[in-house]
Short mmCIF file of C-alpha atoms and ligand atoms in Angstrom, two decimals:
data_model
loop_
_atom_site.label_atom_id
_atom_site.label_comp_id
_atom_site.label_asym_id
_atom_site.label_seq_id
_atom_site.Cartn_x
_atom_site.Cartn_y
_atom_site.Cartn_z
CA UNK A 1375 -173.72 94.44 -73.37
CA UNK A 1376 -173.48 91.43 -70.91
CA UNK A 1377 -172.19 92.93 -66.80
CA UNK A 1378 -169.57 90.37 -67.66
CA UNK A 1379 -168.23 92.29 -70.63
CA UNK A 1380 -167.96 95.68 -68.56
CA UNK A 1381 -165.93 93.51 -66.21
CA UNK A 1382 -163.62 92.60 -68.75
CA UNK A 1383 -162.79 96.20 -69.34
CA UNK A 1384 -162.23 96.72 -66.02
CA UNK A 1385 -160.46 94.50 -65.14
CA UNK A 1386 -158.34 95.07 -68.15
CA UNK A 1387 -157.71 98.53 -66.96
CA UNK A 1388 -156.79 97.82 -63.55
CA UNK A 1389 -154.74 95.08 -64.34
CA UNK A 1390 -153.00 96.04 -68.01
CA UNK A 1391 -154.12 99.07 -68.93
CA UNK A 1392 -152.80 101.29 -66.09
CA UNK A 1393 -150.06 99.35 -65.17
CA UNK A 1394 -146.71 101.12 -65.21
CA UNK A 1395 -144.04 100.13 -67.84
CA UNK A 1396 -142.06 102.71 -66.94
CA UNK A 1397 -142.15 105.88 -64.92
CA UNK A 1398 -145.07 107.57 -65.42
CA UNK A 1399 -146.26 105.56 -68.63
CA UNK A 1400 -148.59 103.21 -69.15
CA UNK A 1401 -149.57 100.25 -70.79
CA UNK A 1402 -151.84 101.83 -72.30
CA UNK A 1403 -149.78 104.45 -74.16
CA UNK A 1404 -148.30 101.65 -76.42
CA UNK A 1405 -151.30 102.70 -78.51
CA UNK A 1406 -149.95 106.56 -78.82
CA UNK A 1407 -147.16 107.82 -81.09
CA UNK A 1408 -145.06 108.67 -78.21
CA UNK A 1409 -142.12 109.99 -81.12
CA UNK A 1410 -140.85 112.87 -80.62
CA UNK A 1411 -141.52 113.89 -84.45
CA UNK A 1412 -145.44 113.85 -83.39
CA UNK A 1413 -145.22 115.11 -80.09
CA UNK A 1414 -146.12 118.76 -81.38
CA UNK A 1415 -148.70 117.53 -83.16
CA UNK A 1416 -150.50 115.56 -80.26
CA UNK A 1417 -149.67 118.09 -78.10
CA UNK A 1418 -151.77 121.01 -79.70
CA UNK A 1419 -154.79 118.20 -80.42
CA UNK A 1420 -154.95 117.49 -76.47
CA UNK A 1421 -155.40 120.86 -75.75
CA UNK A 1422 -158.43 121.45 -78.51
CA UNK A 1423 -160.46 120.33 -75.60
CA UNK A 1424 -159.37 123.27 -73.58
CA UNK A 1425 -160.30 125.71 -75.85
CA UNK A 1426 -164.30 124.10 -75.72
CA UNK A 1427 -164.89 124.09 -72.38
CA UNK A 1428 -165.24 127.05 -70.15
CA UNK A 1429 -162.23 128.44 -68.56
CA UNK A 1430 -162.91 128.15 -64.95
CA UNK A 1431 -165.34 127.19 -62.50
CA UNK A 1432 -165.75 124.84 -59.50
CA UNK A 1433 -166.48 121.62 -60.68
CA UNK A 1434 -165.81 119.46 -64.14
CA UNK A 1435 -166.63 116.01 -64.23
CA UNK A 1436 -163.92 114.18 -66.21
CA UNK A 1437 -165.87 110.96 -67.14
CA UNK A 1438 -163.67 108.01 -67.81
CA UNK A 1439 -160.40 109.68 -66.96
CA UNK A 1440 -158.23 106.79 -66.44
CA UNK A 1441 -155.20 108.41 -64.39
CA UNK A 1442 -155.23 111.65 -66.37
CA UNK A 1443 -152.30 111.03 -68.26
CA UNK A 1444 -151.13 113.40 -69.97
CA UNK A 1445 -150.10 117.24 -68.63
CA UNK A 1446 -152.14 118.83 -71.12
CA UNK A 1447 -155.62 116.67 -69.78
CA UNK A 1448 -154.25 117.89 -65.94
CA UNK A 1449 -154.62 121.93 -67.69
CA UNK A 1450 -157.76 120.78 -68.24
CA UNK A 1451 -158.71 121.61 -64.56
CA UNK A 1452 -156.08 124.02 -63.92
CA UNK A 1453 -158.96 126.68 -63.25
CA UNK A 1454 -161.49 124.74 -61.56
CA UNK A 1455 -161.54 124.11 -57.54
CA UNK A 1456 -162.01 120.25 -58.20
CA UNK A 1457 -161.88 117.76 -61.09
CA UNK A 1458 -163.96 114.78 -60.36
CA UNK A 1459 -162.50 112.15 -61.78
CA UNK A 1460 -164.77 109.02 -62.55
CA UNK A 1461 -164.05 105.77 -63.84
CA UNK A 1462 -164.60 102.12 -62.97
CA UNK A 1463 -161.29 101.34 -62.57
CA UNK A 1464 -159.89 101.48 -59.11
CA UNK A 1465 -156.22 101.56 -60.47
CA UNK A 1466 -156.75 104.53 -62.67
CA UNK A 1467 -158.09 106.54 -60.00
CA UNK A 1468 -155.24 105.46 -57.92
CA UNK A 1469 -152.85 106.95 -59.87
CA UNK A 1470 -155.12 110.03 -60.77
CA UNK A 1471 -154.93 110.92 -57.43
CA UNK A 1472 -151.17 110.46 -57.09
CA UNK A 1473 -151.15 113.23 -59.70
CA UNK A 1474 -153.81 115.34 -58.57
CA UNK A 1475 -153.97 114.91 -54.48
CA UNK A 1476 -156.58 117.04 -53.45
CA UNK A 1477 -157.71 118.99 -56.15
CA UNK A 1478 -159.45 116.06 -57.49
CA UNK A 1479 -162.86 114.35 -56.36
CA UNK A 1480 -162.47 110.30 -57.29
CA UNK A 1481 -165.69 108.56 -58.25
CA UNK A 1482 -165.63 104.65 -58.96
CA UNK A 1483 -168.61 104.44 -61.54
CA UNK A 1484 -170.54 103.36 -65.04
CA UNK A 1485 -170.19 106.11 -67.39
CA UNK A 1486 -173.50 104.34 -68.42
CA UNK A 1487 -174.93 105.47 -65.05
CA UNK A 1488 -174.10 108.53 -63.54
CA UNK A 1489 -174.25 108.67 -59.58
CA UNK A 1490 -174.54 112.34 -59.98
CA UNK A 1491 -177.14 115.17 -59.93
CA UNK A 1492 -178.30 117.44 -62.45
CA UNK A 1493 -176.58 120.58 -63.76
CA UNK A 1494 -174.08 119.99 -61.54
CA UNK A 1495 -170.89 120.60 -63.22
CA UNK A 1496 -169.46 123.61 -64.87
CA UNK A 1497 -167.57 121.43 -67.51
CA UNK A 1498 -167.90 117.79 -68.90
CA UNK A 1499 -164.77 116.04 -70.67
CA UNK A 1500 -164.23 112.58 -71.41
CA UNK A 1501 -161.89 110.58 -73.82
CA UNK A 1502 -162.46 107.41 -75.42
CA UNK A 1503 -164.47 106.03 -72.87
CA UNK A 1504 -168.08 105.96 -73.98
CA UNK A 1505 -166.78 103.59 -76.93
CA UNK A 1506 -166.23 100.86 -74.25
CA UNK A 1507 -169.83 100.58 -73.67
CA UNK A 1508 -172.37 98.71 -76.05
CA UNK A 1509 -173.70 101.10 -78.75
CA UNK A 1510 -177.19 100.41 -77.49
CA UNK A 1511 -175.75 102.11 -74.53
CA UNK A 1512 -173.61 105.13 -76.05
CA UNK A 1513 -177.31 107.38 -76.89
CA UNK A 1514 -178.30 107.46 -73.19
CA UNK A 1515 -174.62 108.04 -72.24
CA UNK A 1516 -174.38 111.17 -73.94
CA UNK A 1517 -177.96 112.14 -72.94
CA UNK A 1518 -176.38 111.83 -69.11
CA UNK A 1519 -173.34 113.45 -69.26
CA UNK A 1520 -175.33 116.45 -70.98
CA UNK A 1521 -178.06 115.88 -67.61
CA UNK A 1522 -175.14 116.58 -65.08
CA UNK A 1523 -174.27 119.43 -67.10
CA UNK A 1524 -174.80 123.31 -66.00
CA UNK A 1525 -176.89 124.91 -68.35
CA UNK A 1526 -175.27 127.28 -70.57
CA UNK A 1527 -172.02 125.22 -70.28
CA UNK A 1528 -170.35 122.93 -72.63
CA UNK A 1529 -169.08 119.32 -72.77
CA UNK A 1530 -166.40 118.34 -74.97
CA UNK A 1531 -166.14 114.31 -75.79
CA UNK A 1532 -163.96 113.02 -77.58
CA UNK A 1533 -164.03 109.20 -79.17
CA UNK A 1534 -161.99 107.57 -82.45
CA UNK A 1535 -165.11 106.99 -85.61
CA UNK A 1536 -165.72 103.68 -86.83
CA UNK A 1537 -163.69 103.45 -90.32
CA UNK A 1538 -163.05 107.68 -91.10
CA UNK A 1539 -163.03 108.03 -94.67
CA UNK A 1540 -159.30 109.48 -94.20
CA UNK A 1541 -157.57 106.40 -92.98
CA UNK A 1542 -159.64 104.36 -94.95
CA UNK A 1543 -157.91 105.97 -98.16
CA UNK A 1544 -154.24 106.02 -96.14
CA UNK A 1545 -154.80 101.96 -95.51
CA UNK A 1546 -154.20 100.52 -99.32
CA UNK A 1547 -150.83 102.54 -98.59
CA UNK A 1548 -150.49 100.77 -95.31
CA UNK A 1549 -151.03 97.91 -96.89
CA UNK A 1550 -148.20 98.28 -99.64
CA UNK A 1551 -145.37 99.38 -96.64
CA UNK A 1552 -146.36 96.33 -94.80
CA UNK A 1553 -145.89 94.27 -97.64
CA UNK A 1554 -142.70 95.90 -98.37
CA UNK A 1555 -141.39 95.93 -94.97
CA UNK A 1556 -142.14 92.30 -94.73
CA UNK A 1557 -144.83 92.10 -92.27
CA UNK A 1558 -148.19 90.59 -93.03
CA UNK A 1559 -151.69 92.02 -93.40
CA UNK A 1560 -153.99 92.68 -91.04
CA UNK A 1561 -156.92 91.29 -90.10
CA UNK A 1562 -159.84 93.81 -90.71
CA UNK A 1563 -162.21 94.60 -87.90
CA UNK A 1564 -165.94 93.85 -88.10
CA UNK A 1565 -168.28 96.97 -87.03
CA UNK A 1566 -170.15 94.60 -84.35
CA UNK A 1567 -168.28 95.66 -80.98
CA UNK A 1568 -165.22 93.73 -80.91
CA UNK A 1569 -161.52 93.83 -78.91
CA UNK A 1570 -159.65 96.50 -80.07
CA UNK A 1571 -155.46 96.58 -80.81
CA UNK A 1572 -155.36 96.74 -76.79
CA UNK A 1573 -157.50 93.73 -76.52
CA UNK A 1574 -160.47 95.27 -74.97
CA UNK A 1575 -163.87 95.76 -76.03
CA UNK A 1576 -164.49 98.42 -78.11
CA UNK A 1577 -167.61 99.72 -79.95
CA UNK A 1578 -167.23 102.67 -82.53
CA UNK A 1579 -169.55 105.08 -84.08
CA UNK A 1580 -170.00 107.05 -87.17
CA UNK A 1581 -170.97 110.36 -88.07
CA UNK A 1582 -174.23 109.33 -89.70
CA UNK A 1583 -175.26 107.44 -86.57
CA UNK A 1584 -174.53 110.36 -84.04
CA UNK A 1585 -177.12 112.38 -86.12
CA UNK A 1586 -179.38 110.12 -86.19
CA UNK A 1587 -179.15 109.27 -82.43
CA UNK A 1588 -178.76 112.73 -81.39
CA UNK A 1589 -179.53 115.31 -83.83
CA UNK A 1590 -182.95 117.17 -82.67
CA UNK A 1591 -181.86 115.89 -78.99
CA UNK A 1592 -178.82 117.22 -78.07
CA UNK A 1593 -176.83 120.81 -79.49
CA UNK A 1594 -173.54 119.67 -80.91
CA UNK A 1595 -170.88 120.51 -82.84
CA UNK A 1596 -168.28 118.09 -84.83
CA UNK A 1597 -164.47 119.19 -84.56
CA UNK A 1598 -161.47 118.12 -85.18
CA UNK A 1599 -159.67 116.13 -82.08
CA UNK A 1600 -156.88 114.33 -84.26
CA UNK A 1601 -157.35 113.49 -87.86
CA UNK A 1602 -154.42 111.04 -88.07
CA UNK A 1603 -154.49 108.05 -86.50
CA UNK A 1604 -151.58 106.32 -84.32
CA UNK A 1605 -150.93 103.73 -87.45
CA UNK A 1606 -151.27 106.37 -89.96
CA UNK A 1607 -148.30 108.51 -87.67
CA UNK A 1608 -146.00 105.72 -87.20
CA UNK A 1609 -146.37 104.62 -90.67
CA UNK A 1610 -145.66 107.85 -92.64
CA UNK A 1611 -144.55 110.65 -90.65
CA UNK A 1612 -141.00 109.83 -90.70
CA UNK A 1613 -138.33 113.25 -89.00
CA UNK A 1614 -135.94 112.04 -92.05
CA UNK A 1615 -139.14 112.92 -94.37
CA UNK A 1616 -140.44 116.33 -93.03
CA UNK A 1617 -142.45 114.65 -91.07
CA UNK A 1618 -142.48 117.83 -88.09
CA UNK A 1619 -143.89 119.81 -91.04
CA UNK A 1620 -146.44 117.56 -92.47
CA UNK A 1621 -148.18 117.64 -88.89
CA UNK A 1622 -147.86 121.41 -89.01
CA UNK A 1623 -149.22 121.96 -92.33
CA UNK A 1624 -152.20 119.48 -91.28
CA UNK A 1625 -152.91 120.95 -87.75
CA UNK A 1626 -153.31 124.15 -90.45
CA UNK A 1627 -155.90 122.41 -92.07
CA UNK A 1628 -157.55 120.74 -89.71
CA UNK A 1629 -158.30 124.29 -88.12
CA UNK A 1630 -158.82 126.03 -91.84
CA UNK A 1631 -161.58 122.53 -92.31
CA UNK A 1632 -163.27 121.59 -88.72
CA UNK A 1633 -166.04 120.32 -90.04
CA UNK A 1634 -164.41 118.23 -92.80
CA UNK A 1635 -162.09 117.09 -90.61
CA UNK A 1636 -164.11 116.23 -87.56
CA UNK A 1637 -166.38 114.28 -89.99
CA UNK A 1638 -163.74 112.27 -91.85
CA UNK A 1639 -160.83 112.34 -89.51
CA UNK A 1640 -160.02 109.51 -86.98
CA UNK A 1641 -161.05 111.74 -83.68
CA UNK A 1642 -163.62 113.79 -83.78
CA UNK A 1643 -164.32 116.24 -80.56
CA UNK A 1644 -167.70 116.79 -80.22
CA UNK A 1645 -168.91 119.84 -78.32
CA UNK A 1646 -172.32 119.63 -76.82
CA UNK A 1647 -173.84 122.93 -75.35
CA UNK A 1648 -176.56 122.74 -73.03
CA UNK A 1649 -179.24 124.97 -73.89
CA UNK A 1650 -180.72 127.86 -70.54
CA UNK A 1651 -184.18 126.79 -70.46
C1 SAM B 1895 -158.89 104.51 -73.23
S1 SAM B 1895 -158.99 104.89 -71.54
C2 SAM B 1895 -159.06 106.68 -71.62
C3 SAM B 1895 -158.62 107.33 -70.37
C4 SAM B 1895 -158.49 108.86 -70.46
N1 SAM B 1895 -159.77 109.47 -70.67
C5 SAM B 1895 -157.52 109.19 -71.58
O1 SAM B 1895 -157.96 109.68 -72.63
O2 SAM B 1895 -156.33 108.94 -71.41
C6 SAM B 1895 -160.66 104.47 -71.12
C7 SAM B 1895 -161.00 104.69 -69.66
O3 SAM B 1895 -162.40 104.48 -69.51
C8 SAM B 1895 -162.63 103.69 -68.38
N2 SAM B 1895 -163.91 102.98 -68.58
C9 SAM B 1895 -164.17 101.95 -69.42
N3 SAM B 1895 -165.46 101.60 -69.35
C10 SAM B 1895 -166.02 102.42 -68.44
C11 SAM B 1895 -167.34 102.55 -67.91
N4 SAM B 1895 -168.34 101.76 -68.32
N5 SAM B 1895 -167.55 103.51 -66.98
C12 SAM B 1895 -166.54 104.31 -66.55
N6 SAM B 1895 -165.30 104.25 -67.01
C13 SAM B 1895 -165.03 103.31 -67.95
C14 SAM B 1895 -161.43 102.77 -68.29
O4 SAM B 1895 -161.24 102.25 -67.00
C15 SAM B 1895 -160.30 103.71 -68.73
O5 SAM B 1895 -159.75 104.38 -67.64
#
């Protein structure tokens, strides 16, 4: 991935991404089902990453944290004397810091190279980040963020799969309610690093290339983040249809089926534990 490319991104962050549209929301959460309907839903899959991570300490690194968005990422932290927030946009930490002050650490860097020492931090996180680097680039990202880790401790990652199995099966029925409501079909995305829906670059994995990458390397563990994907929400999960319930009964299973549904959902969390020597 070209310098120039990584520029893109930032500068698509600091001048899109993170701008305000209205108070306290960005750009950037035109790609979230902000419905009320789903808000349970979302709400108990942000704070899966809570539940992976140790409970308290002094330091976690949140890698990529764009302006920590949501309350539920801010709990994240709640525990910990500092969050160091890292990301190479200057706008996102900007704003983190408007909604953290002092309790965070802000850190303008390349998730691809980490300006920090190792086993330093109690607790990694980081959301849909590493997928805006090159895949050549995503193996020695991981590798890193476990590096800065504190043995014994646990990172918890979270990025979207490259084509899940479960929204490929939900888009023939996309397909059919776009035709019906009129609106034409969509163009279908190429696995070869290319802009996403927000119109930066994005590269995606899958679960077969994680093992191969990192099985034998790193200790990790596939859950489920969120199954259900933003399009899959807004196109079916209607309040006029049950749709509160649905998300209820599929949190359920999600939880009953981790490993099913961290394989072959749209978000998988992926918990890496960091071995004492
Ligand atoms: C999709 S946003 C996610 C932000 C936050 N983690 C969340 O889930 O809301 C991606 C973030 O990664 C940052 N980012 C993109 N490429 C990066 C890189 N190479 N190094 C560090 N941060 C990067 C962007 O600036 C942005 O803030």
């Amino acid at each position: 991935m070209s310098e120039n490319t990584k520029q893109q991104v930032r500068e698509f962050y600091d001048q899109i991404g993170w701008s305000q549209v209205s108070d306290g929301i960005y750009q950037n959460a035109r790609y979230e089902d902000l419905r009320p309907v789903s808000r349970e839903y979302i709400h108990r899959c942000h704070l899966r990453v809570k539940e992976h991570i140790a409970p308290s300490g002094d330091l976690l690194l949140d890698a990529g944290s764009g302006p920590v968005q949501y309350p539920e990422y801010v709990a994240y932290s709640e525990n910990y004397k500092h969050r160091v927030c890292a990301d190479i946009s200057m706008t996102a930490l900007r704003e983190a810091r408007h909604r953290l002050g002092d309790h965070g650490l802000y850190v303008v860097m390349d998730v691809a190279n980490l300006p920090f020492k190792s086993d330093a931090f109690d607790a990694v996180v980081s959301l849909h980040t590493i997928h805006h680097l090159a895949l050549s680039e995503h193996r020695a990202a991981y590798i890193d963020l476990i590096r800065v880790l504190k043995p014994g401790r646990t990172a918890a990652i979270v990025n979207g799969w490259h084509q899940p199995i479960l929204m490929l099966l939900a888009e023939p029925l996309i397909r059919i309610a776009r035709i019906f409501k009129g609106r034409g079909l969509k163009r279908k995305k190429a696995w070869s690093g290319v802009e996403d829906a927000s119109g930066t670059f994005v590269m995606k994995m899958t679960p077969r290339w994680l093992k191969q990458e990192l099985g034998g390397v790193l200790d990790y563990e596939i859950h489920p983040w969120r199954s259900l994907s933003t399009r899959f929400l807004r196109w079916f999960v209607r309040p006029e249809l049950g749709g509160r319930q649905f998300l209820r009964f599929f949190y359920w299973l999600e939880e009953r089926f981790p490993r099913f549904f961290g394989e072959n959902g749209q978000y998988p969390l992926i918990v890496f534990h960091k071995q004492v020597s």
